[in-house]
Short mmCIF file of C-alpha atoms in Angstrom, two decimals:
data_model
loop_
_atom_site.label_atom_id
_atom_site.label_comp_id
_atom_site.label_asym_id
_atom_site.label_seq_id
_atom_site.Cartn_x
_atom_site.Cartn_y
_atom_site.Cartn_z
CA MET S 11 -2.32 -11.11 22.30
CA SER S 12 -5.98 -11.79 21.82
CA SER S 13 -8.29 -12.83 25.04
CA SER S 14 -12.09 -14.40 25.97
CA ARG S 15 -14.07 -13.10 28.13
CA ALA S 16 -17.01 -15.39 30.18
CA SER S 17 -20.42 -14.40 29.86
CA SER S 18 -23.99 -15.92 31.77
CA VAL S 19 -27.12 -17.58 29.82
CA ASP S 20 -29.05 -19.55 32.29
CA GLY S 21 -26.15 -19.61 34.93
CA ARG S 22 -23.89 -21.00 33.27
CA GLU S 23 -20.22 -19.88 31.48
CA LYS S 24 -20.22 -18.64 27.92
CA ILE S 25 -16.73 -17.94 26.61
CA VAL S 26 -17.37 -15.09 23.77
CA SER S 27 -13.98 -14.85 21.53
CA PRO S 28 -13.20 -10.82 20.51
CA LEU S 29 -14.69 -12.15 17.06
CA GLN S 30 -17.99 -12.17 18.27
CA GLU S 31 -17.71 -9.52 20.50
CA GLN S 32 -19.49 -6.83 19.13
CA SER S 33 -22.29 -5.54 18.59
CA GLY S 34 -25.40 -6.15 16.05
CA PRO S 35 -26.47 -9.42 15.49
CA PRO S 36 -23.59 -13.47 15.91
CA LEU S 37 -21.70 -13.24 12.90
CA SER S 38 -22.27 -17.37 11.02
CA LYS S 39 -19.56 -19.43 10.55
CA ASN S 40 -18.21 -19.30 6.52
CA LYS S 41 -17.76 -14.92 7.91
CA LEU S 42 -16.04 -16.35 11.30
CA LYS S 43 -14.22 -18.73 9.15
CA LYS S 44 -12.78 -15.30 6.80
CA LEU S 45 -11.35 -13.70 9.85
CA ARG S 46 -9.36 -15.37 11.24
CA ARG S 47 -8.30 -16.57 7.86
CA ASP S 48 -7.30 -12.65 6.81
CA GLN S 49 -6.18 -12.67 10.95
CA ALA S 50 -3.79 -14.87 10.95
CA TRP S 51 -2.59 -13.85 7.00
CA GLU S 52 -1.91 -10.60 9.05
CA GLU S 53 -0.37 -11.83 11.34
CA GLY S 54 1.67 -13.72 9.29
CA ARG S 55 3.33 -10.88 6.95
CA GLU S 56 5.85 -10.36 8.09
CA LYS S 57 7.33 -14.12 8.63
CA ARG S 58 6.70 -14.48 4.87
CA LYS S 59 8.45 -11.53 4.12
CA GLU S 60 11.63 -13.08 5.65
CA LEU S 61 10.79 -15.98 4.25
CA ARG S 62 11.03 -14.69 0.45
CA LYS S 63 15.19 -12.54 2.10
CA ILE S 64 16.22 -15.75 2.20
CA ARG S 65 15.13 -17.77 -0.49
CA ASN S 66 16.04 -13.94 -2.17
CA LYS S 67 19.47 -14.42 -0.89
CA ASN S 68 20.12 -18.07 -0.96
CA ARG S 69 19.15 -18.21 -5.04
CA LYS S 70 21.43 -14.81 -5.88
CA GLU S 71 24.19 -17.12 -4.18
CA ARG S 72 23.73 -19.80 -6.68
CA LYS S 73 23.43 -18.06 -9.56
CA ARG S 74 27.42 -17.08 -8.32
CA ALA S 75 28.60 -19.55 -7.74
CA ASN S 76 26.97 -21.20 -10.70
CA ALA S 77 28.44 -19.15 -12.65
CA ALA S 78 32.12 -19.12 -11.45
CA ASP S 79 31.54 -23.14 -11.31
CA GLN S 80 30.98 -21.77 -15.52
CA ARG S 81 33.93 -19.59 -15.83
CA ASN S 82 35.90 -22.02 -14.78
CA ASP S 83 35.04 -25.34 -16.85
CA ASN S 84 34.94 -22.44 -20.08
CA VAL S 85 39.55 -22.54 -19.99
CA PRO S 86 40.61 -26.07 -21.70
CA SER S 87 44.52 -25.46 -22.35
CA ASP S 88 45.55 -24.45 -25.30
CA SER S 89 47.45 -27.80 -26.47
CA ALA S 90 49.31 -25.31 -29.49
CA VAL S 91 51.70 -22.82 -27.07
CA GLY S 92 50.92 -24.05 -24.22
CA LYS S 93 49.21 -21.12 -22.42
CA ARG S 94 45.17 -20.57 -21.16
CA LYS S 95 43.35 -19.40 -23.29
CA ALA S 96 41.70 -16.07 -20.58
CA PRO S 97 38.52 -16.43 -18.55
CA ASP S 98 35.57 -14.67 -18.75
CA THR S 99 34.24 -12.72 -16.89
CA THR S 100 30.74 -11.83 -18.19
CA ASP S 101 28.25 -11.29 -15.74
CA PRO S 102 25.94 -13.50 -16.50
CA ARG S 103 23.21 -11.33 -15.30
CA GLU S 104 23.72 -8.25 -18.09
CA ALA S 105 24.10 -11.24 -20.23
CA LYS S 106 20.55 -11.94 -20.00
CA SER S 107 19.41 -8.39 -19.05
CA SER S 108 20.90 -7.19 -22.34
CA LYS S 109 19.31 -9.74 -24.58
CA LYS S 110 15.92 -8.51 -22.67
CA THR S 111 14.31 -6.40 -25.55
CA LYS S 112 12.96 -3.12 -24.31
CA ALA S 113 9.07 -2.66 -24.58
CA ILE S 114 8.43 -0.53 -27.44
CA GLN S 115 5.62 1.76 -27.03
CA LEU S 116 2.81 1.71 -29.40
CA PRO S 117 -0.30 4.93 -29.68
CA VAL S 118 -3.23 3.06 -28.67
CA SER S 119 -4.96 3.16 -25.30
CA PHE S 120 -6.60 0.46 -22.85
CA VAL S 121 -9.77 1.88 -20.07
CA ILE S 122 -10.85 -0.83 -18.12
CA ASP S 123 -14.08 0.37 -16.53
CA CYS S 124 -15.10 0.41 -13.17
CA SER S 125 -18.25 2.34 -12.72
CA PHE S 126 -19.89 -1.35 -12.37
CA ASP S 127 -19.75 -1.41 -8.62
CA ASP S 128 -22.76 -1.87 -6.25
CA LEU S 129 -23.70 -4.04 -8.93
CA MET S 130 -21.19 -6.97 -7.76
CA LEU S 131 -20.52 -9.17 -4.67
CA ASP S 132 -17.77 -8.48 -2.48
CA GLY S 133 -15.76 -12.26 -3.74
CA GLU S 134 -16.58 -10.19 -7.56
CA ARG S 135 -15.34 -7.54 -6.54
CA LYS S 136 -11.77 -9.64 -5.42
CA SER S 137 -12.03 -11.07 -8.15
CA LEU S 138 -12.35 -8.39 -10.65
CA ALA S 139 -8.57 -6.62 -8.65
CA SER S 140 -6.79 -9.82 -9.45
CA GLN S 141 -7.40 -9.69 -12.97
CA ILE S 142 -7.43 -5.91 -13.46
CA THR S 143 -3.62 -6.41 -11.66
CA ARG S 144 -2.98 -9.37 -14.76
CA SER S 145 -3.29 -6.68 -16.97
CA TYR S 146 -1.66 -4.26 -16.00
CA SER S 147 1.50 -7.43 -15.39
CA ASP S 148 0.47 -8.51 -19.01
CA ASN S 149 0.65 -5.75 -20.67
CA HIS S 150 4.25 -4.29 -18.92
CA ARG S 151 6.04 -7.02 -19.80
CA ALA S 152 4.92 -7.38 -23.52
CA PRO S 153 6.51 -6.08 -25.69
CA PHE S 154 4.14 -3.62 -27.91
CA THR S 155 2.39 -2.05 -24.56
CA SER S 156 -0.62 -0.30 -24.77
CA HIS S 157 -1.28 3.19 -22.73
CA MET S 158 -4.10 1.50 -20.69
CA PHE S 159 -6.66 3.48 -17.19
CA ILE S 160 -8.45 2.69 -15.33
CA SER S 161 -11.55 4.77 -14.85
CA SER S 162 -15.03 5.18 -12.42
CA PHE S 163 -12.02 4.25 -10.10
CA GLY S 164 -12.97 4.27 -6.26
CA GLY S 165 -15.99 2.92 -4.10
CA HIS S 166 -14.64 -0.33 -2.78
CA LEU S 167 -12.64 -1.18 -5.37
CA LYS S 168 -10.39 1.87 -4.20
CA GLU S 169 -10.68 0.55 -0.78
CA ARG S 170 -9.46 -2.78 -1.58
CA TYR S 171 -6.51 -2.11 -2.95
CA ASP S 172 -5.91 0.64 -0.08
CA THR S 173 -5.39 -1.36 2.87
CA VAL S 174 -5.90 -5.46 1.67
CA LEU S 175 -3.44 -5.10 -0.94
CA HIS S 176 -1.62 -2.38 0.82
CA GLY S 177 -1.36 0.35 -2.36
CA HIS S 178 0.56 -1.71 -4.56
CA HIS S 179 -0.78 -0.14 -7.58
CA HIS S 180 0.82 3.56 -6.78
CA ASN S 181 4.49 1.78 -8.05
CA TRP S 182 2.52 0.79 -11.56
CA LYS S 183 4.36 2.26 -14.39
CA GLY S 184 2.67 3.30 -17.35
CA VAL S 185 -0.78 3.26 -15.91
CA ARG S 186 -3.92 6.04 -15.00
CA PHE S 187 -6.23 5.54 -12.57
CA VAL S 188 -8.93 8.02 -13.02
CA GLU S 189 -12.16 8.53 -10.88
CA GLY S 190 -14.31 9.77 -14.19
CA ASP S 191 -15.75 7.85 -16.10
CA PHE S 192 -14.36 5.90 -19.03
CA GLU S 193 -15.27 9.68 -21.46
CA GLU S 194 -12.61 11.25 -19.09
CA ALA S 195 -10.37 8.98 -19.00
CA ALA S 196 -11.06 8.29 -22.86
CA LYS S 197 -9.78 11.81 -23.08
CA GLN S 198 -7.14 11.65 -21.51
CA ALA S 199 -5.68 8.64 -23.50
CA HIS S 200 -5.94 10.73 -26.58
CA GLU S 201 -3.96 13.76 -25.02
CA LEU S 202 -1.37 11.26 -24.58
CA MET S 203 -1.52 9.88 -27.59
CA VAL S 204 -1.14 12.21 -29.44
CA GLY S 205 1.64 13.72 -28.15
CA ALA S 206 5.48 12.63 -27.74
CA GLN S 207 5.01 9.73 -26.34
CA GLY S 208 2.39 8.16 -27.59
CA GLY S 209 3.82 5.83 -29.10
CA SER S 210 5.34 4.40 -31.90
CA HIS S 211 3.72 2.81 -35.29
CA THR S 212 5.45 0.08 -35.05
CA GLY S 213 4.76 -4.20 -34.24
CA ALA S 214 0.62 -4.78 -36.07
CA PHE S 215 0.68 -0.71 -36.97
CA ALA S 216 3.92 -0.24 -39.16
CA SER S 217 1.42 -1.23 -42.46
CA ASN S 218 -1.45 1.43 -41.11
CA LYS S 219 -0.65 3.84 -43.49
CA ALA S 220 -3.18 6.36 -42.74
CA SER S 221 -1.95 7.31 -40.23
CA LEU S 222 2.22 7.34 -41.45
CA GLU S 223 1.37 9.31 -43.94
CA ALA S 224 -1.26 11.69 -41.86
CA THR S 225 0.06 15.03 -41.34
CA GLU S 226 -2.48 16.55 -37.98
CA PRO S 227 -3.69 14.98 -35.15
CA PRO S 228 -6.19 12.09 -35.51
CA GLU S 229 -9.63 12.80 -33.60
CA GLN S 230 -10.71 10.41 -30.98
CA GLU S 231 -11.89 7.54 -31.74
CA VAL S 232 -13.59 5.08 -28.54
CA VAL S 233 -14.33 2.18 -29.00
CA TYR S 234 -16.79 -0.29 -26.16
CA LEU S 235 -16.29 -3.58 -26.56
CA SER S 236 -18.78 -5.89 -25.55
CA SER S 237 -21.16 -9.43 -26.85
CA ASP S 238 -24.55 -7.92 -27.31
CA SER S 239 -22.77 -5.80 -30.68
CA LEU S 240 -23.05 -6.23 -34.13
CA ASP S 241 -19.57 -4.92 -35.85
CA ILE S 242 -17.30 -7.14 -35.33
CA LEU S 243 -13.79 -5.37 -33.79
CA THR S 244 -11.51 -6.96 -37.66
CA GLU S 245 -8.05 -5.18 -36.00
CA LEU S 246 -7.34 -2.37 -33.25
CA ARG S 247 -6.22 1.22 -35.11
CA PRO S 248 -3.57 3.86 -33.75
CA TYR S 249 -5.21 6.81 -32.29
CA THR S 250 -7.91 3.99 -30.61
CA THR S 251 -9.08 3.93 -26.13
CA TYR S 252 -10.19 0.63 -25.68
CA VAL S 253 -12.61 0.17 -23.74
CA ILE S 254 -13.43 -3.02 -21.65
CA GLY S 255 -15.81 -3.17 -18.99
CA GLY S 256 -14.77 -4.45 -15.83
CA LEU S 257 -18.00 -5.75 -14.37
CA VAL S 258 -17.27 -9.65 -12.94
CA ASP S 259 -21.36 -10.75 -12.25
CA LYS S 260 -22.43 -14.37 -13.67
CA ASN S 261 -24.05 -12.43 -15.74
CA ARG S 262 -26.84 -10.96 -14.00
CA HIS S 263 -26.48 -7.49 -15.44
CA LYS S 264 -25.67 -8.58 -19.12
CA GLY S 265 -25.48 -5.93 -22.15
CA ILE S 266 -25.09 -3.70 -19.30
CA CYS S 267 -21.36 -2.23 -21.52
CA TYR S 268 -23.37 -2.01 -24.66
CA LYS S 269 -26.56 0.32 -23.38
CA ARG S 270 -24.22 2.05 -20.99
CA ALA S 271 -21.82 2.50 -24.30
CA MET S 272 -24.82 3.00 -27.21
CA ASP S 273 -26.50 5.97 -23.97
CA ARG S 274 -23.39 7.92 -24.62
CA GLY S 275 -23.90 7.58 -27.77
CA VAL S 276 -20.23 5.42 -28.55
CA LYS S 277 -19.02 3.39 -31.09
CA THR S 278 -19.29 -0.83 -29.47
CA ALA S 279 -17.85 -3.68 -30.90
CA ARG S 280 -16.89 -7.65 -30.21
CA LEU S 281 -14.16 -9.62 -30.72
CA PRO S 282 -13.92 -12.15 -33.67
CA ILE S 283 -14.30 -15.39 -30.92
CA SER S 284 -17.02 -16.63 -32.95
CA ASP S 285 -14.92 -15.93 -36.58
CA TYR S 286 -11.92 -17.99 -35.47
CA MET S 287 -11.95 -20.59 -32.57
CA LYS S 288 -14.50 -23.88 -32.13
CA MET S 289 -14.86 -23.78 -28.48
CA ALA S 290 -16.31 -26.48 -25.81
CA SER S 291 -17.50 -24.12 -23.68
CA ARG S 292 -19.33 -20.89 -24.09
CA PHE S 293 -16.92 -18.01 -25.08
CA VAL S 294 -16.27 -16.22 -21.25
CA LEU S 295 -13.52 -14.22 -20.81
CA ALA S 296 -11.88 -12.78 -17.79
CA THR S 297 -10.82 -8.73 -17.99
CA ASN S 298 -7.46 -9.87 -18.10
CA HIS S 299 -7.18 -12.50 -20.96
CA VAL S 300 -9.53 -9.69 -23.34
CA VAL S 301 -7.04 -7.19 -22.60
CA GLU S 302 -4.53 -10.10 -23.18
CA ILE S 303 -5.51 -11.19 -26.42
CA MET S 304 -5.18 -7.45 -27.47
CA LEU S 305 -1.70 -6.95 -26.62
CA ARG S 306 -1.63 -9.89 -28.75
CA TRP S 307 -2.83 -8.62 -31.69
CA LEU S 308 -0.45 -5.89 -31.53
CA GLU S 309 2.56 -7.55 -31.19
CA LEU S 310 1.44 -10.65 -33.72
CA GLY S 311 -1.29 -8.33 -36.06
CA ASP S 312 -3.31 -12.44 -36.44
CA TRP S 313 -6.14 -12.38 -34.61
CA GLY S 314 -5.42 -16.79 -34.91
CA LYS S 315 -2.43 -16.72 -32.84
CA ALA S 316 -3.65 -14.42 -30.49
CA PHE S 317 -6.51 -16.50 -29.60
CA LEU S 318 -4.14 -19.50 -29.41
CA ALA S 319 -1.79 -17.86 -27.13
CA VAL S 320 -4.00 -16.70 -24.48
CA MET S 321 -7.93 -18.71 -24.73
CA PRO S 322 -7.84 -21.18 -20.98
CA LYS S 323 -6.99 -24.62 -21.80
CA ARG S 324 -10.07 -25.15 -19.27
CA LYS S 325 -12.60 -23.81 -22.91
CA GLY S 326 -11.29 -26.30 -24.95
CA GLY S 327 -10.24 -23.68 -28.19
CA VAL S 328 -9.07 -24.81 -31.39
CA LEU S 329 -9.49 -22.77 -34.14
CA LYS S 330 -11.90 -23.37 -36.64
CA ASP S 331 -11.16 -25.61 -40.15
CA GLY S 332 -10.20 -23.26 -43.07
CA VAL S 333 -8.61 -21.01 -40.36
CA MET S 334 -5.46 -20.37 -41.14
CA VAL S 335 -2.61 -18.89 -38.88
CA LEU S 336 1.30 -17.86 -39.53
CA ASP S 337 3.73 -20.01 -37.95
CA GLY S 338 5.14 -19.79 -35.38
CA ALA S 339 1.75 -19.82 -32.97
CA SER S 340 1.37 -20.41 -29.58
CA ALA S 341 0.44 -23.07 -27.82
CA ALA S 342 -2.64 -22.20 -25.66
CA ALA S 343 -1.80 -21.08 -22.46
CA GLY S 344 -2.86 -21.93 -18.95
CA ASP S 345 -5.01 -20.20 -16.71
CA ASP S 346 -1.90 -18.65 -14.76
CA LYS S 347 1.40 -17.64 -15.60
CA ALA S 348 4.45 -15.70 -14.19
CA THR S 349 3.78 -11.91 -13.37
CA ASP S 350 6.91 -9.53 -13.14
CA ASP S 351 7.52 -8.92 -9.33
CA GLY S 352 5.47 -5.13 -9.17
CA SER S 353 2.61 -7.51 -9.25
CA ARG S 354 3.02 -10.66 -7.25
CA GLU S 355 3.05 -9.29 -4.08
CA ILE S 356 -0.97 -8.43 -5.04
CA LEU S 357 -1.49 -11.54 -6.95
CA ARG S 358 -0.57 -13.52 -3.16
CA GLU S 359 -2.61 -11.54 -1.46
CA GLU S 360 -5.44 -12.51 -3.58
CA GLU S 361 -4.50 -16.39 -3.76
CA GLN S 362 -6.08 -16.46 0.00
CA VAL S 363 -9.69 -15.12 -1.14
CA SER S 364 -10.62 -17.70 -3.21
CA ASN S 365 -12.49 -19.73 -0.32
CA GLU S 366 -13.77 -16.82 0.72
CA SER S 367 -15.44 -15.74 -2.81
CA VAL S 368 -17.78 -19.14 -2.46
CA ASP S 369 -18.29 -18.68 1.08
CA GLU S 370 -20.45 -15.07 0.58
CA LEU S 371 -22.22 -16.45 -2.30
CA HIS S 372 -23.18 -19.64 -1.40
CA GLU S 373 -24.19 -16.57 1.66
CA ALA S 374 -25.98 -15.18 -1.06
CA GLY S 375 -28.14 -17.55 -1.93
CA ARG S 376 -25.88 -18.67 -5.13
CA PRO S 377 -24.43 -22.52 -5.29
CA ALA S 378 -21.56 -22.32 -3.64
CA SER S 379 -20.00 -24.82 -6.72
CA ALA S 380 -19.55 -21.34 -9.26
CA GLU S 381 -16.35 -20.93 -10.24
CA VAL S 382 -14.84 -17.48 -8.84
CA THR S 383 -12.81 -16.51 -11.49
CA GLY S 384 -14.82 -13.22 -12.79
CA LYS S 385 -16.06 -12.81 -16.75
CA SER S 386 -15.50 -9.87 -18.01
CA ASP S 387 -19.24 -8.61 -20.13
CA GLU S 388 -16.86 -9.55 -23.40
CA GLU S 389 -19.26 -12.76 -23.89
CA GLN S 390 -20.32 -14.42 -28.30
CA THR S 391 -23.48 -15.68 -28.47
#
């Protein structure tokens, strides 16, 4: 139970709360609000856990009841022989799982470079953590998956995952967290891709004759995505590692990813957004949107369809005149997507920080109305 103490100032008593009882300068109102929100969130954790259990139990009971009603409705009288047909005893959950297509691993890797930890504000690091979580979820649920690596995983970002987000990332499947830089992650990715668990040449890779006819393991190839690159990414290739800059900075450090790649002698490329799309706003994408666009290309082999399926509605993106896509292109997706059970908890944790991020940006001297969704370095000019 929290308590407060009384202090005397000029003969008058002043009540000091535990949030203010600390050494150093007094906390601002925004920081106090943040601490109170964090405290309230932690105090309600067990209650939320119990509510989730109750909701899951009720949902399962409703499913069982609906399945039983459906089986009873599917028992008509057989007028020809005067007998009733045997009821369908198939468990609807088993039928649903049988229809779900198993994800296919492809020999391609995505690396999110998180070496910019010291260049971001706390609210921007929170946004990056949320984007990484969504990237994992999109890759985990995609019909054709990539090998995923999180490089330079340390500092404030790792601390947030281990503490505030309670280490849920340790349960992620198909993701490797590397303390080394993106080049170290690329080496590990190459060894994985050319190994027995590297993946198969299906999906968009089915027509890549060069890799299919190769008799020796291909050499390591790394491409760092940057809007400043002069080269356009026309296709994704097997046994290639694509690096995405994990930086949320509102373009304060524009061109830093390109410079980092050039200093290391690494190839660069930019997504062909300007070749396919007309946008109502700047061509700025969050890290998870870049990952999802490439995952869509692995499934569809068509940049136009991939952009239409992923571009947030607020961007107002439409295909340029003369750009054709195959039949069945998906409608533009919204900003928020459903995620798998393994990452929902982290995204719930992240939902509480949006207001905090605005407060911190305000304290740092930046407009409080600025978006805190976070953007990657993948901005087209």
